[in-house]
Structures are given as C-alpha cells and as structure tokens.
Amino acid sequence: MDWQIQTENQILERLAKRLKDYRIRKSYTQKELAEKSGVSLASIQKIEQGKSVSFNLMLAVLRSLRLLNNLEALVPDVSISPIELLKEQGAKKQRVRKKSK
C-alpha cells in the first residue's frame, strides 16, 4: 500500500479497521480495551470509527495492544554512516536553515 497517496481520512479509516481487527483478535471488548488503556470507551469508539484522537491517547491504546514496538518502523532511527560521521566530526545537526533570497 502506498500511504503517501492516501488522504489523512483514508489513513485514519485504514488504521481504525486494523486496530479494531487487532482488538477482536485479542478477544477484547471495546470496554476492556478502554479499561486496559486507561482511556474512555468513547475514545476507543472514536478510534475505531476513524476519527481523530490525540497521539497520547493512541499511544496508550497501542501500549495495551502491545504494538508499541511497531513505532520503530513508523519513525526509524536516523543512523549516520561512519564516513558521514567523520565528515561531520561529531557535529550533529541541530536545525535546518534556509538561505534567504
């Protein structure tokens, strides 16, 4: 699947379906997942309807479903090759500056 061509709503809908399927596969009711996550039942329902929720809330749900390790694939660590490290001589970028026109 090419996530880049999906709209935000399409992505939320796909994630909602996957999370619901995963919850059902774990044999949790929405209420049980809400209790395990420490979030409201209404929040679980919002997630499964593909509605927007806070990232903190989503992290709590992912933790309860034991899916947090998947975040590594979502935002992988940026590693520097040894050659690049030598070029930078240990200076790690702190910000990006654009040249003014």
mmCIF file with all atom_site columns, C-alpha atoms in Angstrom:
data_model
loop_
_atom_site.group_PDB
_atom_site.id
_atom_site.type_symbol
_atom_site.label_atom_id
_atom_site.label_alt_id
_atom_site.label_comp_id
_atom_site.label_asym_id
_atom_site.label_entity_id
_atom_site.label_seq_id
_atom_site.pdbx_PDB_ins_code
_atom_site.Cartn_x
_atom_site.Cartn_y
_atom_site.Cartn_z
_atom_site.occupancy
_atom_site.B_iso_or_equiv
_atom_site.pdbx_formal_charge
_atom_site.auth_seq_id
_atom_site.auth_comp_id
_atom_site.auth_asym_id
_atom_site.auth_atom_id
_atom_site.pdbx_PDB_model_num
ATOM 1   C CA . MET A 1 1   ? 0.000   0.000   0.000  1.00 0.00 ? 1   MET A CA 1
ATOM 2   C CA . ASP A 1 2   ? 1.280   3.444   -0.865 1.00 0.00 ? 2   ASP A CA 1
ATOM 3   C CA . TRP A 1 3   ? 0.441   5.501   2.207  1.00 0.00 ? 3   TRP A CA 1
ATOM 4   C CA . GLN A 1 4   ? 1.747   8.672   0.547  1.00 0.00 ? 4   GLN A CA 1
ATOM 5   C CA . ILE A 1 5   ? -1.171  8.917   -1.856 1.00 0.00 ? 5   ILE A CA 1
ATOM 6   C CA . GLN A 1 6   ? -3.798  8.377   0.847  1.00 0.00 ? 6   GLN A CA 1
ATOM 7   C CA . THR A 1 7   ? -5.618  11.313  2.403  1.00 0.00 ? 7   THR A CA 1
ATOM 8   C CA . GLU A 1 8   ? -5.487  11.738  6.173  1.00 0.00 ? 8   GLU A CA 1
ATOM 9   C CA . ASN A 1 9   ? -9.062  10.480  6.452  1.00 0.00 ? 9   ASN A CA 1
ATOM 10  C CA . GLN A 1 10  ? -8.280  7.396   4.364  1.00 0.00 ? 10  GLN A CA 1
ATOM 11  C CA . ILE A 1 11  ? -5.277  6.643   6.573  1.00 0.00 ? 11  ILE A CA 1
ATOM 12  C CA . LEU A 1 12  ? -7.354  7.044   9.739  1.00 0.00 ? 12  LEU A CA 1
ATOM 13  C CA . GLU A 1 13  ? -10.022 4.710   8.324  1.00 0.00 ? 13  GLU A CA 1
ATOM 14  C CA . ARG A 1 14  ? -7.469  2.039   7.459  1.00 0.00 ? 14  ARG A CA 1
ATOM 15  C CA . LEU A 1 15  ? -5.797  2.293   10.851 1.00 0.00 ? 15  LEU A CA 1
ATOM 16  C CA . ALA A 1 16  ? -9.202  2.182   12.535 1.00 0.00 ? 16  ALA A CA 1
ATOM 17  C CA . LYS A 1 17  ? -10.066 -1.072  10.780 1.00 0.00 ? 17  LYS A CA 1
ATOM 18  C CA . ARG A 1 18  ? -6.703  -2.616  11.606 1.00 0.00 ? 18  ARG A CA 1
ATOM 19  C CA . LEU A 1 19  ? -6.904  -1.636  15.264 1.00 0.00 ? 19  LEU A CA 1
ATOM 20  C CA . LYS A 1 20  ? -10.446 -2.968  15.532 1.00 0.00 ? 20  LYS A CA 1
ATOM 21  C CA . ASP A 1 21  ? -9.418  -6.242  13.881 1.00 0.00 ? 21  ASP A CA 1
ATOM 22  C CA . TYR A 1 22  ? -6.442  -6.494  16.220 1.00 0.00 ? 22  TYR A CA 1
ATOM 23  C CA . ARG A 1 23  ? -8.629  -5.808  19.289 1.00 0.00 ? 23  ARG A CA 1
ATOM 24  C CA . ILE A 1 24  ? -11.061 -8.514  18.200 1.00 0.00 ? 24  ILE A CA 1
ATOM 25  C CA . ARG A 1 25  ? -8.224  -10.963 17.523 1.00 0.00 ? 25  ARG A CA 1
ATOM 26  C CA . LYS A 1 26  ? -7.019  -10.357 21.108 1.00 0.00 ? 26  LYS A CA 1
ATOM 27  C CA . SER A 1 27  ? -10.613 -11.066 22.286 1.00 0.00 ? 27  SER A CA 1
ATOM 28  C CA . TYR A 1 28  ? -11.020 -7.674  23.957 1.00 0.00 ? 28  TYR A CA 1
ATOM 29  C CA . THR A 1 29  ? -14.300 -5.850  24.024 1.00 0.00 ? 29  THR A CA 1
ATOM 30  C CA . GLN A 1 30  ? -14.130 -2.101  23.467 1.00 0.00 ? 30  GLN A CA 1
ATOM 31  C CA . LYS A 1 31  ? -14.825 -1.637  27.175 1.00 0.00 ? 31  LYS A CA 1
ATOM 32  C CA . GLU A 1 32  ? -11.991 -3.991  28.167 1.00 0.00 ? 32  GLU A CA 1
ATOM 33  C CA . LEU A 1 33  ? -9.537  -2.206  25.891 1.00 0.00 ? 33  LEU A CA 1
ATOM 34  C CA . ALA A 1 34  ? -10.626 1.140   27.298 1.00 0.00 ? 34  ALA A CA 1
ATOM 35  C CA . GLU A 1 35  ? -10.013 -0.110  30.846 1.00 0.00 ? 35  GLU A CA 1
ATOM 36  C CA . LYS A 1 36  ? -6.639  -1.648  29.965 1.00 0.00 ? 36  LYS A CA 1
ATOM 37  C CA . SER A 1 37  ? -5.592  1.555   28.184 1.00 0.00 ? 37  SER A CA 1
ATOM 38  C CA . GLY A 1 38  ? -6.885  3.949   30.796 1.00 0.00 ? 38  GLY A CA 1
ATOM 39  C CA . VAL A 1 39  ? -8.960  5.820   28.225 1.00 0.00 ? 39  VAL A CA 1
ATOM 40  C CA . SER A 1 40  ? -12.687 6.241   27.865 1.00 0.00 ? 40  SER A CA 1
ATOM 41  C CA . LEU A 1 41  ? -14.932 3.880   25.962 1.00 0.00 ? 41  LEU A CA 1
ATOM 42  C CA . ALA A 1 42  ? -15.925 6.846   23.783 1.00 0.00 ? 42  ALA A CA 1
ATOM 43  C CA . SER A 1 43  ? -12.255 7.296   22.826 1.00 0.00 ? 43  SER A CA 1
ATOM 44  C CA . ILE A 1 44  ? -11.956 3.666   21.740 1.00 0.00 ? 44  ILE A CA 1
ATOM 45  C CA . GLN A 1 45  ? -15.118 4.088   19.689 1.00 0.00 ? 45  GLN A CA 1
ATOM 46  C CA . LYS A 1 46  ? -13.710 7.242   18.073 1.00 0.00 ? 46  LYS A CA 1
ATOM 47  C CA . ILE A 1 47  ? -10.522 5.414   17.128 1.00 0.00 ? 47  ILE A CA 1
ATOM 48  C CA . GLU A 1 48  ? -12.462 2.528   15.603 1.00 0.00 ? 48  GLU A CA 1
ATOM 49  C CA . GLN A 1 49  ? -14.654 4.963   13.657 1.00 0.00 ? 49  GLN A CA 1
ATOM 50  C CA . GLY A 1 50  ? -11.557 6.529   12.111 1.00 0.00 ? 50  GLY A CA 1
ATOM 51  C CA . LYS A 1 51  ? -11.942 9.805   13.943 1.00 0.00 ? 51  LYS A CA 1
ATOM 52  C CA . SER A 1 52  ? -9.007  11.891  15.060 1.00 0.00 ? 52  SER A CA 1
ATOM 53  C CA . VAL A 1 53  ? -7.710  11.436  18.615 1.00 0.00 ? 53  VAL A CA 1
ATOM 54  C CA . SER A 1 54  ? -4.655  12.734  20.447 1.00 0.00 ? 54  SER A CA 1
ATOM 55  C CA . PHE A 1 55  ? -1.338  10.989  19.927 1.00 0.00 ? 55  PHE A CA 1
ATOM 56  C CA . ASN A 1 56  ? -1.050  10.368  23.693 1.00 0.00 ? 56  ASN A CA 1
ATOM 57  C CA . LEU A 1 57  ? -4.368  8.557   23.636 1.00 0.00 ? 57  LEU A CA 1
ATOM 58  C CA . MET A 1 58  ? -3.279  6.475   20.643 1.00 0.00 ? 58  MET A CA 1
ATOM 59  C CA . LEU A 1 59  ? -0.033  5.570   22.415 1.00 0.00 ? 59  LEU A CA 1
ATOM 60  C CA . ALA A 1 60  ? -1.984  4.299   25.427 1.00 0.00 ? 60  ALA A CA 1
ATOM 61  C CA . VAL A 1 61  ? -4.108  2.085   23.185 1.00 0.00 ? 61  VAL A CA 1
ATOM 62  C CA . LEU A 1 62  ? -1.098  0.809   21.236 1.00 0.00 ? 62  LEU A CA 1
ATOM 63  C CA . ARG A 1 63  ? 0.656   0.016   24.527 1.00 0.00 ? 63  ARG A CA 1
ATOM 64  C CA . SER A 1 64  ? -2.359  -2.008  25.716 1.00 0.00 ? 64  SER A CA 1
ATOM 65  C CA . LEU A 1 65  ? -2.425  -3.938  22.448 1.00 0.00 ? 65  LEU A CA 1
ATOM 66  C CA . ARG A 1 66  ? 1.346   -4.496  22.748 1.00 0.00 ? 66  ARG A CA 1
ATOM 67  C CA . LEU A 1 67  ? 2.003   -2.715  19.460 1.00 0.00 ? 67  LEU A CA 1
ATOM 68  C CA . LEU A 1 68  ? 4.426   -0.011  20.603 1.00 0.00 ? 68  LEU A CA 1
ATOM 69  C CA . ASN A 1 69  ? 7.416   -1.844  19.124 1.00 0.00 ? 69  ASN A CA 1
ATOM 70  C CA . ASN A 1 70  ? 5.932   -1.117  15.712 1.00 0.00 ? 70  ASN A CA 1
ATOM 71  C CA . LEU A 1 71  ? 6.709   2.577   16.200 1.00 0.00 ? 71  LEU A CA 1
ATOM 72  C CA . GLU A 1 72  ? 10.300  1.796   15.239 1.00 0.00 ? 72  GLU A CA 1
ATOM 73  C CA . ALA A 1 73  ? 9.096   1.110   11.692 1.00 0.00 ? 73  ALA A CA 1
ATOM 74  C CA . LEU A 1 74  ? 6.944   4.240   11.710 1.00 0.00 ? 74  LEU A CA 1
ATOM 75  C CA . VAL A 1 75  ? 9.797   6.587   12.590 1.00 0.00 ? 75  VAL A CA 1
ATOM 76  C CA . PRO A 1 76  ? 13.096  4.723   12.264 1.00 0.00 ? 76  PRO A CA 1
ATOM 77  C CA . ASP A 1 77  ? 16.237  5.943   13.985 1.00 0.00 ? 77  ASP A CA 1
ATOM 78  C CA . VAL A 1 78  ? 18.359  8.066   11.686 1.00 0.00 ? 78  VAL A CA 1
ATOM 79  C CA . SER A 1 79  ? 21.780  6.489   11.756 1.00 0.00 ? 79  SER A CA 1
ATOM 80  C CA . ILE A 1 80  ? 24.840  8.107   10.274 1.00 0.00 ? 80  ILE A CA 1
ATOM 81  C CA . SER A 1 81  ? 27.325  6.130   8.254  1.00 0.00 ? 81  SER A CA 1
ATOM 82  C CA . PRO A 1 82  ? 30.913  6.113   9.567  1.00 0.00 ? 82  PRO A CA 1
ATOM 83  C CA . ILE A 1 83  ? 32.029  8.224   6.590  1.00 0.00 ? 83  ILE A CA 1
ATOM 84  C CA . GLU A 1 84  ? 29.360  10.843  7.251  1.00 0.00 ? 84  GLU A CA 1
ATOM 85  C CA . LEU A 1 85  ? 30.302  10.815  10.912 1.00 0.00 ? 85  LEU A CA 1
ATOM 86  C CA . LEU A 1 86  ? 33.908  11.572  10.042 1.00 0.00 ? 86  LEU A CA 1
ATOM 87  C CA . LYS A 1 87  ? 32.847  14.368  7.698  1.00 0.00 ? 87  LYS A CA 1
ATOM 88  C CA . GLU A 1 88  ? 30.752  15.987  10.372 1.00 0.00 ? 88  GLU A CA 1
ATOM 89  C CA . GLN A 1 89  ? 33.431  15.316  13.017 1.00 0.00 ? 89  GLN A CA 1
ATOM 90  C CA . GLY A 1 90  ? 30.792  14.607  15.594 1.00 0.00 ? 90  GLY A CA 1
ATOM 91  C CA . ALA A 1 91  ? 28.755  17.760  14.885 1.00 0.00 ? 91  ALA A CA 1
ATOM 92  C CA . LYS A 1 92  ? 25.141  16.680  14.837 1.00 0.00 ? 92  LYS A CA 1
ATOM 93  C CA . LYS A 1 93  ? 22.647  18.902  13.036 1.00 0.00 ? 93  LYS A CA 1
ATOM 94  C CA . GLN A 1 94  ? 20.501  20.836  15.471 1.00 0.00 ? 94  GLN A CA 1
ATOM 95  C CA . ARG A 1 95  ? 18.390  22.757  12.968 1.00 0.00 ? 95  ARG A CA 1
ATOM 96  C CA . VAL A 1 96  ? 17.925  23.486  9.275  1.00 0.00 ? 96  VAL A CA 1
ATOM 97  C CA . ARG A 1 97  ? 18.449  26.959  7.922  1.00 0.00 ? 97  ARG A CA 1
ATOM 98  C CA . LYS A 1 98  ? 17.295  28.138  4.536  1.00 0.00 ? 98  LYS A CA 1
ATOM 99  C CA . LYS A 1 99  ? 19.220  30.755  2.587  1.00 0.00 ? 99  LYS A CA 1
ATOM 100 C CA . SER A 1 100 ? 17.281  33.969  2.204  1.00 0.00 ? 100 SER A CA 1
ATOM 101 C CA . LYS A 1 101 ? 16.595  35.148  -1.331 1.00 0.00 ? 101 LYS A CA 1
#
